[in-house]
CSV table of C-alpha atoms (C1' of nucleotides) in Angstrom, one decimal:
chain,number,residue,atom,x,y,z
A,316,MET,CA,173.1,147.4,-176.2
A,317,ALA,CA,172.6,144.0,-175.5
A,318,ARG,CA,173.1,141.9,-172.6
A,319,THR,CA,173.8,138.7,-171.1
A,320,THR,CA,173.3,139.2,-168.0
A,321,GLY,CA,172.3,142.0,-165.5
A,322,SER,CA,168.6,144.2,-164.3
A,323,HIS,CA,166.1,142.7,-166.8
A,324,SER,CA,163.1,142.9,-164.5
A,325,ASP,CA,160.3,144.7,-166.2
A,326,ILE,CA,160.6,142.3,-169.1
A,327,THR,CA,161.5,139.3,-167.3
A,328,GLY,CA,158.7,138.7,-165.7
A,329,PRO,CA,156.1,138.8,-168.6
A,330,ARG,CA,158.1,137.1,-170.7
A,331,ILE,CA,158.3,134.4,-167.7
A,332,ARG,CA,154.9,133.9,-167.7
A,333,GLU,CA,153.8,134.0,-171.4
A,334,THR,CA,156.8,131.1,-172.2
A,335,ALA,CA,154.9,128.8,-169.3
A,336,LEU,CA,151.7,129.9,-170.5
A,337,ARG,CA,152.2,128.4,-174.2
A,338,LEU,CA,154.1,125.5,-172.7
A,339,PHE,CA,152.3,124.8,-169.8
A,340,ALA,CA,149.1,124.0,-172.7
A,341,ARG,CA,151.1,122.3,-175.5
A,342,HIS,CA,152.7,119.9,-173.1
A,343,GLY,CA,151.0,119.8,-169.7
A,344,PHE,CA,151.9,121.5,-166.6
A,345,ALA,CA,153.3,118.2,-165.2
A,346,ALA,CA,155.7,117.3,-168.0
A,347,VAL,CA,157.3,120.7,-168.6
A,348,SER,CA,160.5,122.0,-166.3
A,349,MET,CA,161.7,124.9,-165.0
A,350,ARG,CA,164.7,124.7,-167.1
A,351,GLN,CA,162.6,124.4,-169.8
A,352,ILE,CA,160.9,127.7,-169.2
A,353,ALA,CA,163.7,129.3,-168.3
A,354,GLY,CA,165.3,128.4,-171.4
A,355,GLU,CA,162.9,129.5,-174.0
A,356,VAL,CA,163.0,132.9,-172.0
A,357,GLY,CA,167.0,132.9,-172.3
A,358,VAL,CA,167.4,133.0,-168.8
A,359,GLN,CA,168.7,129.8,-166.1
A,360,ALA,CA,166.3,128.0,-164.0
A,361,GLY,CA,167.2,129.9,-160.9
A,362,ALA,CA,166.6,133.5,-161.8
A,363,LEU,CA,163.1,132.4,-162.7
A,364,TYR,CA,162.6,132.1,-158.4
A,365,ASN,CA,163.5,136.0,-158.5
A,366,TYR,CA,159.8,136.2,-159.8
A,367,MET,CA,157.9,133.3,-158.0
A,368,PRO,CA,158.5,131.7,-155.0
A,369,ASP,CA,157.6,128.0,-156.8
A,370,LYS,CA,156.1,126.6,-160.2
A,371,GLN,CA,152.9,126.4,-158.6
A,372,SER,CA,152.1,129.5,-157.7
A,373,LEU,CA,153.0,130.3,-162.1
A,374,LEU,CA,150.4,128.0,-162.5
A,375,PHE,CA,147.9,129.4,-160.2
A,376,GLY,CA,149.1,133.1,-161.7
A,377,LEU,CA,147.6,132.0,-164.8
A,378,MET,CA,144.9,130.9,-163.8
A,379,GLN,CA,143.5,133.4,-161.8
A,380,GLY,CA,144.9,136.2,-164.4
A,381,HIS,CA,142.5,134.1,-166.6
A,382,MET,CA,139.8,133.9,-165.0
A,383,GLN,CA,139.9,136.9,-163.2
A,384,GLU,CA,140.0,139.1,-167.1
A,385,LEU,CA,137.3,136.9,-168.0
A,386,LEU,CA,134.9,137.7,-165.3
A,387,TYR,CA,135.2,141.3,-165.4
A,388,GLU,CA,134.9,141.3,-169.2
A,389,SER,CA,132.0,138.7,-169.6
A,390,ALA,CA,130.3,141.8,-166.8
A,391,ALA,CA,130.9,144.6,-169.3
A,392,ARG,CA,130.0,142.8,-172.4
A,393,THR,CA,126.8,141.2,-171.3
A,394,ILE,CA,124.7,144.1,-170.8
A,395,ALA,CA,121.1,144.5,-173.4
A,396,ALA,CA,118.2,145.0,-171.4
A,397,ASP,CA,115.9,142.6,-173.2
A,398,ILE,CA,117.1,138.8,-171.9
A,399,ILE,CA,116.8,137.2,-175.6
A,400,ALA,CA,119.8,139.7,-176.5
A,401,ARG,CA,121.7,139.3,-173.1
A,402,LEU,CA,121.8,135.7,-174.1
A,403,GLU,CA,123.5,136.7,-177.4
A,404,ASP,CA,125.8,138.2,-176.0
A,405,PHE,CA,126.3,136.2,-173.7
A,406,THR,CA,127.1,133.3,-176.5
A,407,ARG,CA,129.1,135.8,-178.9
A,408,PHE,CA,131.1,137.4,-176.3
A,409,HIS,CA,132.0,133.1,-174.7
A,410,ILE,CA,133.6,132.1,-178.0
A,411,ARG,CA,135.2,135.3,-178.8
A,412,PHE,CA,137.0,135.5,-175.1
A,413,HIS,CA,137.8,131.6,-175.1
A,414,LEU,CA,139.1,131.9,-179.5
A,415,GLU,CA,141.5,134.8,-178.5
A,416,LYS,CA,142.9,133.2,-175.5
A,417,PRO,CA,143.1,129.1,-176.3
A,418,ASP,CA,146.0,129.0,-174.1
A,419,ALA,CA,145.2,130.0,-171.3
A,420,VAL,CA,141.9,129.0,-172.0
A,421,PHE,CA,143.4,125.5,-172.5
A,422,ILE,CA,145.5,125.5,-168.7
A,423,SER,CA,142.4,126.4,-166.7
A,424,TYR,CA,140.8,123.8,-168.0
A,425,MET,CA,143.2,121.4,-168.3
A,426,GLU,CA,145.6,121.8,-165.0
A,427,LEU,CA,142.9,122.0,-162.3
A,428,ARG,CA,143.8,118.9,-160.7
A,429,ASN,CA,147.2,120.3,-160.8
A,430,LEU,CA,146.8,123.1,-157.8
A,431,THR,CA,146.9,122.7,-155.0
A,432,PRO,CA,143.3,122.4,-153.2
A,433,GLU,CA,144.0,125.9,-151.9
A,434,ASN,CA,144.7,127.4,-155.0
A,435,PHE,CA,142.2,125.1,-156.6
A,436,ALA,CA,139.3,126.3,-154.3
A,437,ILE,CA,139.8,129.8,-155.7
A,438,ILE,CA,139.7,128.8,-159.2
A,439,GLU,CA,136.7,127.0,-158.7
A,440,GLY,CA,134.9,129.8,-157.5
A,441,LEU,CA,135.9,132.0,-160.2
A,442,ARG,CA,134.8,129.9,-162.5
A,443,ARG,CA,131.1,129.0,-160.4
A,444,SER,CA,130.9,133.5,-160.4
A,445,TYR,CA,131.1,132.6,-164.0
A,446,GLU,CA,128.7,130.0,-164.8
A,447,ASP,CA,126.1,132.8,-163.1
A,448,THR,CA,125.9,134.7,-164.8
A,449,LEU,CA,125.1,133.3,-167.6
A,450,GLU,CA,122.5,130.5,-165.3
A,451,SER,CA,121.1,134.2,-163.8
A,452,ILE,CA,120.3,134.6,-167.4
A,453,LEU,CA,118.4,131.6,-167.8
A,454,ARG,CA,116.8,131.9,-164.6
A,455,ASP,CA,114.7,135.0,-164.9
A,456,GLY,CA,114.5,134.0,-169.0
A,457,SER,CA,112.4,131.3,-167.3
A,458,ALA,CA,111.1,133.0,-164.8
A,459,SER,CA,109.5,135.7,-167.7
A,460,GLY,CA,108.3,132.9,-169.6
A,461,VAL,CA,110.8,134.1,-172.7
A,462,LEU,CA,112.9,130.9,-172.0
A,463,ASP,CA,111.9,127.1,-171.0
A,464,VAL,CA,115.0,125.1,-169.8
A,465,THR,CA,113.1,122.2,-168.3
A,466,ASP,CA,116.6,122.5,-165.5
A,467,THR,CA,118.6,125.5,-165.5
A,468,LYS,CA,121.2,124.7,-163.8
A,469,ILE,CA,122.0,121.8,-166.2
A,470,ALA,CA,121.1,124.3,-168.8
A,471,THR,CA,124.1,126.8,-168.0
A,472,LEU,CA,126.4,124.4,-168.2
A,473,ALA,CA,125.4,122.5,-171.2
A,474,VAL,CA,125.7,125.9,-173.0
A,475,ILE,CA,128.8,126.6,-171.7
A,476,ALA,CA,130.3,123.0,-172.6
A,477,MET,CA,128.8,123.7,-176.0
A,478,LEU,CA,130.6,126.6,-176.6
A,479,ASN,CA,133.8,125.7,-175.2
A,480,GLY,CA,133.8,122.9,-178.1
A,481,VAL,CA,134.4,125.9,-180.5
A,482,ASN,CA,138.4,125.6,-179.1
A,483,THR,CA,138.4,122.3,-180.0
A,484,TRP,CA,138.1,122.4,-183.5
A,485,TYR,CA,138.9,125.9,-184.8
A,486,ARG,CA,141.6,127.0,-187.3
A,487,ASP,CA,142.6,130.9,-187.9
A,488,ASP,CA,142.3,129.9,-192.2
A,489,GLY,CA,139.0,127.9,-191.6
A,490,ARG,CA,136.1,128.2,-194.1
A,491,LEU,CA,134.0,130.1,-191.8
A,492,THR,CA,134.7,133.6,-190.5
A,493,LEU,CA,134.4,134.2,-186.1
A,494,ASP,CA,130.8,136.0,-187.0
A,495,GLU,CA,129.7,133.2,-188.8
A,496,ILE,CA,130.2,130.8,-186.0
A,497,GLU,CA,128.8,133.5,-183.5
A,498,THR,CA,125.8,133.3,-185.5
A,499,ILE,CA,126.4,129.5,-186.2
A,500,TYR,CA,126.2,128.7,-182.4
A,501,TRP,CA,124.0,130.9,-181.0
A,502,ASP,CA,121.0,129.3,-183.8
A,503,MET,CA,121.5,126.1,-181.6
A,504,VAL,CA,121.7,127.9,-177.7
A,505,ARG,CA,118.6,130.1,-178.7
A,506,LYS,CA,116.8,127.0,-180.4
A,507,ALA,CA,117.9,124.9,-177.2
A,508,VAL,CA,116.3,127.4,-174.9
A,509,VAL,CA,113.9,129.4,-176.4
A,510,PRO,CA,109.9,127.9,-176.4
A,511,ASN,CA,109.1,126.2,-179.7
A,512,GLN,CA,106.7,124.6,-181.6
A,513,PRO,CA,108.1,121.7,-183.7
A,514,ILE,CA,107.0,121.7,-186.9
A,515,GLY,CA,105.4,118.5,-187.8
A,516,SER,CA,104.6,117.7,-184.6
A,517,ASP,CA,101.0,117.1,-182.8
B,666,MET,CA,147.1,80.5,-151.0
B,667,ALA,CA,149.3,83.7,-150.9
B,668,ARG,CA,152.5,84.6,-152.4
B,669,THR,CA,154.8,87.3,-152.4
B,670,THR,CA,156.1,86.0,-155.5
B,671,GLY,CA,155.8,84.1,-158.0
B,672,SER,CA,153.7,83.7,-161.4
B,673,HIS,CA,150.6,86.5,-161.8
B,674,SER,CA,150.1,87.2,-165.3
B,675,ASP,CA,147.1,86.7,-166.1
B,676,ILE,CA,145.8,88.7,-162.9
B,677,THR,CA,148.9,91.6,-162.5
B,678,GLY,CA,148.1,92.1,-166.3
B,679,PRO,CA,144.7,94.0,-165.5
B,680,ARG,CA,145.3,95.3,-162.2
B,681,ILE,CA,148.6,97.1,-163.7
B,682,ARG,CA,145.6,98.6,-166.6
B,683,GLU,CA,143.2,99.4,-164.2
B,684,THR,CA,145.1,100.6,-161.9
B,685,ALA,CA,147.3,103.2,-164.0
B,686,LEU,CA,143.7,104.5,-165.4
B,687,ARG,CA,142.8,105.1,-162.1
B,688,LEU,CA,145.5,107.2,-161.6
B,689,PHE,CA,146.1,108.8,-164.9
B,690,ALA,CA,142.6,110.0,-164.0
B,691,ARG,CA,143.1,111.4,-161.0
B,692,HIS,CA,147.3,113.2,-161.6
B,693,GLY,CA,147.5,113.1,-165.2
B,694,PHE,CA,150.2,111.3,-166.8
B,695,ALA,CA,153.3,112.9,-166.8
B,696,ALA,CA,152.3,113.0,-162.9
B,697,VAL,CA,152.0,109.3,-162.3
B,698,SER,CA,155.5,107.1,-162.0
B,699,MET,CA,155.9,103.4,-163.1
B,700,ARG,CA,156.8,103.2,-159.1
B,701,GLN,CA,153.4,104.3,-158.0
B,702,ILE,CA,151.6,102.2,-160.0
B,703,ALA,CA,153.5,99.5,-158.7
B,704,GLY,CA,153.1,100.8,-155.6
B,705,GLU,CA,149.3,100.2,-155.5
B,706,VAL,CA,149.6,96.4,-157.9
B,707,GLY,CA,151.6,95.5,-155.2
B,708,VAL,CA,154.9,94.8,-157.3
B,709,GLN,CA,158.0,96.3,-158.4
B,710,ALA,CA,158.1,98.7,-160.4
B,711,GLY,CA,160.6,96.3,-162.6
B,712,ALA,CA,158.1,93.9,-163.1
B,713,LEU,CA,155.9,95.6,-164.9
B,714,TYR,CA,158.1,96.0,-167.8
B,715,ASN,CA,157.1,91.6,-168.4
B,716,TYR,CA,153.4,93.6,-169.7
B,717,MET,CA,154.6,96.3,-171.3
B,718,PRO,CA,157.8,97.6,-173.1
B,719,ASP,CA,157.1,101.2,-171.9
B,720,LYS,CA,155.2,103.7,-170.3
B,721,GLN,CA,154.1,105.6,-173.4
B,722,SER,CA,152.0,101.7,-174.3
B,723,LEU,CA,150.6,101.5,-170.9
B,724,LEU,CA,148.7,104.4,-172.3
B,725,PHE,CA,148.2,104.1,-175.6
B,726,GLY,CA,146.1,100.7,-174.7
B,727,LEU,CA,143.6,102.2,-172.5
B,728,MET,CA,143.2,104.4,-175.0
B,729,GLN,CA,143.3,102.8,-177.8
B,730,GLY,CA,140.8,100.2,-175.7
B,731,HIS,CA,138.2,102.6,-174.8
B,732,MET,CA,137.4,104.1,-177.9
B,733,GLN,CA,137.7,100.5,-179.6
B,734,GLU,CA,134.8,99.6,-177.3
B,735,LEU,CA,133.4,103.6,-177.3
B,736,LEU,CA,133.0,102.2,-181.6
B,737,TYR,CA,131.8,99.1,-181.2
B,738,GLU,CA,128.6,100.1,-178.7
B,739,SER,CA,127.8,103.2,-180.1
B,740,ALA,CA,127.2,101.1,-183.4
B,741,ALA,CA,125.2,98.1,-181.6
B,742,ARG,CA,123.0,100.7,-180.2
B,743,THR,CA,122.2,103.1,-182.3
B,744,ILE,CA,120.3,101.1,-184.2
B,745,ALA,CA,116.5,102.7,-185.1
B,746,ALA,CA,115.2,103.2,-188.7
B,747,ASP,CA,113.7,107.1,-187.8
B,748,ILE,CA,116.0,109.3,-187.6
B,749,ILE,CA,114.9,111.0,-184.8
B,750,ALA,CA,114.9,108.2,-182.7
B,751,ARG,CA,117.9,107.1,-184.1
B,752,LEU,CA,119.4,110.8,-182.7
B,753,GLU,CA,117.9,110.1,-179.6
B,754,ASP,CA,119.3,107.1,-179.5
B,755,PHE,CA,122.5,108.3,-180.2
B,756,THR,CA,122.0,111.0,-177.4
B,757,ARG,CA,121.1,108.7,-174.9
B,758,PHE,CA,123.6,105.8,-175.5
B,759,HIS,CA,126.6,109.0,-175.4
B,760,ILE,CA,125.1,110.3,-172.0
B,761,ARG,CA,125.0,106.4,-170.4
B,762,PHE,CA,128.7,104.8,-171.6
B,763,HIS,CA,130.5,107.8,-170.8
B,764,LEU,CA,128.8,108.2,-167.7
B,765,GLU,CA,130.0,105.3,-166.6
B,766,LYS,CA,133.6,105.2,-167.9
B,767,PRO,CA,134.5,108.6,-166.5
B,768,ASP,CA,138.2,107.6,-165.9
B,769,ALA,CA,138.5,106.4,-169.5
B,770,VAL,CA,136.9,109.1,-170.4
B,771,PHE,CA,139.0,111.4,-168.9
B,772,ILE,CA,142.3,110.8,-169.8
B,773,SER,CA,141.2,109.6,-173.3
B,774,TYR,CA,140.4,113.7,-173.5
B,775,MET,CA,143.0,114.9,-171.5
B,776,GLU,CA,146.3,113.3,-172.1
B,777,LEU,CA,146.2,113.0,-175.7
B,778,ARG,CA,148.8,115.4,-175.7
B,779,ASN,CA,151.4,112.7,-174.4
B,780,LEU,CA,150.4,110.3,-176.7
B,781,THR,CA,153.4,110.1,-179.3
B,782,PRO,CA,152.3,111.6,-183.0
B,783,GLU,CA,152.0,107.8,-184.5
B,784,ASN,CA,149.6,106.8,-181.9
B,785,PHE,CA,147.9,110.4,-181.5
B,786,ALA,CA,146.9,109.7,-185.6
B,787,ILE,CA,145.1,106.2,-184.3
B,788,ILE,CA,143.2,107.6,-181.9
B,789,GLU,CA,142.7,110.1,-183.3
B,790,GLY,CA,141.5,108.3,-186.4
B,791,LEU,CA,138.9,106.4,-183.6
B,792,ARG,CA,138.0,109.5,-182.2
B,793,ARG,CA,136.5,110.7,-185.9
B,794,SER,CA,135.2,107.2,-186.3
B,795,TYR,CA,132.8,108.2,-183.4
B,796,GLU,CA,132.0,111.2,-184.5
B,797,ASP,CA,131.1,110.3,-187.8
B,798,THR,CA,127.9,108.2,-186.2
B,799,LEU,CA,126.2,111.5,-184.9
B,800,GLU,CA,127.2,113.4,-188.3
B,801,SER,CA,125.7,110.8,-190.6
B,802,ILE,CA,122.3,110.9,-188.8
B,803,LEU,CA,122.8,115.2,-188.9
B,804,ARG,CA,123.3,115.0,-192.5
B,805,ASP,CA,120.5,112.7,-193.4
B,806,GLY,CA,118.4,113.9,-191.1
B,807,SER,CA,118.8,117.4,-192.9
B,808,ALA,CA,118.4,115.6,-196.2
B,809,SER,CA,115.0,114.8,-195.4
B,810,GLY,CA,114.1,118.0,-193.8
B,811,VAL,CA,113.5,116.5,-190.8
B,812,LEU,CA,116.3,118.3,-189.0
B,813,ASP,CA,117.5,121.8,-189.6
B,814,VAL,CA,121.0,122.1,-189.2
B,815,THR,CA,122.8,125.3,-190.1
B,816,ASP,CA,126.6,123.3,-190.6
B,817,THR,CA,126.7,119.3,-190.2
B,818,LYS,CA,129.6,119.5,-188.9
B,819,ILE,CA,129.9,122.4,-185.8
B,820,ALA,CA,126.2,120.8,-185.2
B,821,THR,CA,128.4,117.3,-184.2
B,822,LEU,CA,130.7,119.2,-182.4
B,823,ALA,CA,128.4,120.7,-180.6
B,824,VAL,CA,126.6,117.7,-179.9
B,825,ILE,CA,129.0,116.1,-178.6
B,826,ALA,CA,131.4,119.1,-176.6
B,827,MET,CA,127.5,119.4,-174.7
B,828,LEU,CA,127.0,115.7,-174.2
B,829,ASN,CA,130.3,115.4,-172.3
B,830,GLY,CA,130.0,118.1,-170.4
B,831,VAL,CA,127.8,115.8,-168.2
B,832,ASN,CA,130.9,113.5,-167.3
B,833,THR,CA,132.2,117.7,-165.8
B,834,TRP,CA,129.1,117.7,-162.8
B,835,TYR,CA,127.2,114.1,-162.5
B,836,ARG,CA,127.5,112.7,-159.0
B,837,ASP,CA,126.1,109.2,-158.8
B,838,ASP,CA,124.5,110.5,-155.4
B,839,GLY,CA,123.2,113.7,-156.6
B,840,ARG,CA,119.4,114.8,-157.9
B,841,LEU,CA,118.6,113.4,-160.5
B,842,THR,CA,118.4,110.1,-161.9
B,843,LEU,CA,120.5,109.1,-165.0
B,844,ASP,CA,117.0,108.5,-166.8
B,845,GLU,CA,115.6,112.3,-166.3
B,846,ILE,CA,119.0,113.7,-167.2
B,847,GLU,CA,119.2,111.6,-170.6
B,848,THR,CA,116.0,113.7,-170.8
B,849,ILE,CA,117.1,117.3,-170.2
B,850,TYR,CA,119.6,116.8,-172.3
B,851,TRP,CA,117.9,115.0,-175.6
B,852,ASP,CA,114.9,118.2,-175.6
B,853,MET,CA,117.9,120.2,-175.5
B,854,VAL,CA,120.0,118.5,-178.7
B,855,ARG,CA,116.5,117.6,-179.9
B,856,LYS,CA,115.6,121.4,-180.0
B,857,ALA,CA,118.3,122.3,-181.2
B,858,VAL,CA,118.2,120.8,-184.6
B,859,VAL,CA,114.4,120.3,-184.9
B,860,PRO,CA,112.7,122.6,-187.7
B,861,ASN,CA,110.6,124.7,-184.7
B,862,GLN,CA,108.8,127.8,-185.4
B,863,PRO,CA,110.0,129.5,-181.8
B,864,ILE,CA,106.6,131.0,-180.0
B,865,GLY,CA,105.4,134.7,-179.7
B,866,SER,CA,108.4,135.2,-183.2
B,867,ASP,CA,107.4,137.2,-186.2
C,1034,DG,C1',168.3,140.6,-161.1
C,1035,DT,C1',171.1,137.0,-162.9
C,1036,DC,C1',175.2,133.3,-162.8
C,1037,DT,C1',177.4,128.6,-161.6
C,1038,DA,C1',176.9,124.9,-158.8
C,1039,DT,C1',174.6,121.6,-156.1
C,1040,DA,C1',172.0,119.7,-153.0
C,1041,DA,C1',168.4,116.3,-152.3
C,1042,DG,C1',165.6,113.4,-154.8
C,1043,DT,C1',162.9,111.1,-158.5
C,1044,DA,C1',162.3,109.4,-163.1
C,1045,DG,C1',161.7,105.6,-167.1
C,1046,DA,C1',164.0,101.7,-167.7
C,1047,DT,C1',167.4,97.4,-167.7
C,1048,DA,C1',169.9,93.8,-165.4
C,1049,DG,C1',170.8,89.1,-164.1
C,1050,DA,C1',168.8,86.2,-159.2
C,1051,DC,C1',165.2,82.8,-158.1
D,1325,DG,C1',157.1,86.4,-163.4
D,1326,DT,C1',158.7,88.5,-159.6
D,1327,DC,C1',162.5,90.4,-157.3
D,1328,DT,C1',166.3,93.9,-156.1
D,1329,DA,C1',170.0,96.8,-157.7
D,1330,DT,C1',171.6,100.5,-160.5
D,1331,DC,C1',172.1,103.2,-164.4
D,1332,DT,C1',171.9,107.4,-166.5
D,1333,DA,C1',169.4,111.7,-166.8
D,1334,DC,C1',166.5,114.8,-164.8
D,1335,DT,C1',163.8,117.4,-161.6
D,1336,DT,C1',162.8,121.7,-158.2
D,1337,DA,C1',164.7,124.6,-155.4
D,1338,DT,C1',168.4,126.9,-153.4
D,1339,DA,C1',172.9,129.2,-152.1
D,1340,DG,C1',176.5,132.4,-153.2
D,1341,DA,C1',179.1,135.8,-156.0
D,1342,DC,C1',179.1,139.2,-159.6
DNA sequence: GTCTATAAGTAGATAGAC
DNA sequence: GTCTATCTACTTATAGAC
């Protein structure tokens, strides 16, 4: 039966997080008020504080949860034994995972400024761990000669930045399928880091 | 002679814009108050309104000025007749220009959400014009066969996203010179879009 | 667990003196 | 052109009733 007051701890909590994620992504953390979140959830602002000590914790929880899931999933999906195949695993996983969670991706990058220094350090650590997933692939590939990168760290950041770009233009109703997009990016990533012999060079 | 009150129109205006640019980049548009800007400039909050009708116009003016300068400079510096050389011009210009103006670059991307719809449309138009600079290079190169890109639009956005990434990690006292960084990125860009024959492929 | 009410502070913007 | 003072609205967070 419908109630306008009473206990809803098991549904209100997730709804607060979903709503906050969407509003933070759309308008920015600083521009969204607790009243606005509460209003969309359907409770009064004071009720939010049953679920979090303050607004900062809400933001941090969203970002931390996202980064932990990213790390967990990337470890599970980047498993091929062959280096080139593992790089392809990573490329396709990164694009797909990021396109599935655009709001969480967006705030995890855009709202770093609004974290306390302690919380910022934690999120930065998780982000670096994720970068290490790719960097170790590039380092192993360079060592064995199947890849050719001038600077492993820069190549890592360059590839991730390039892949992140998909989120800025992708639309569900666009002209390309997800698989086509993955393939186009994988082609560019592969060419950028594989030893090559340009046609027509001498 | 030092004065604490009186006319300063010719120096206060630029100082307001410099200060706002720095504060917006550091803390975000929504998190910076007019009083905070005024305080760092050394005037009272009310005085700011001699230079702009509202806070929104201040943000828009900063972003518009940056984008117009980017367009003007890119046209002046991407001039080589040869396609590959022009792509290299663009790559090196983009990295250098963006590293010279990190705050303006940062807010021109991060604060798009805080523009009114009308202002957003104008900035988006300028951004697309800049992307067209690169896209026309890639299109011309593909047509003449000196470049090989599966999808011109995606390649444009992928290259720009990759180059933009430099701003997230560059430090003046880092281990690489600006020219070394440009060269590393140019190497990756070139390999990604030039027709190639991977060594060891069959 | 949610409500109402409120504390204590800050926001953008304006009016009028100088 | 800048100041002081102020308006109106909104902010995060808390207290206590139910």
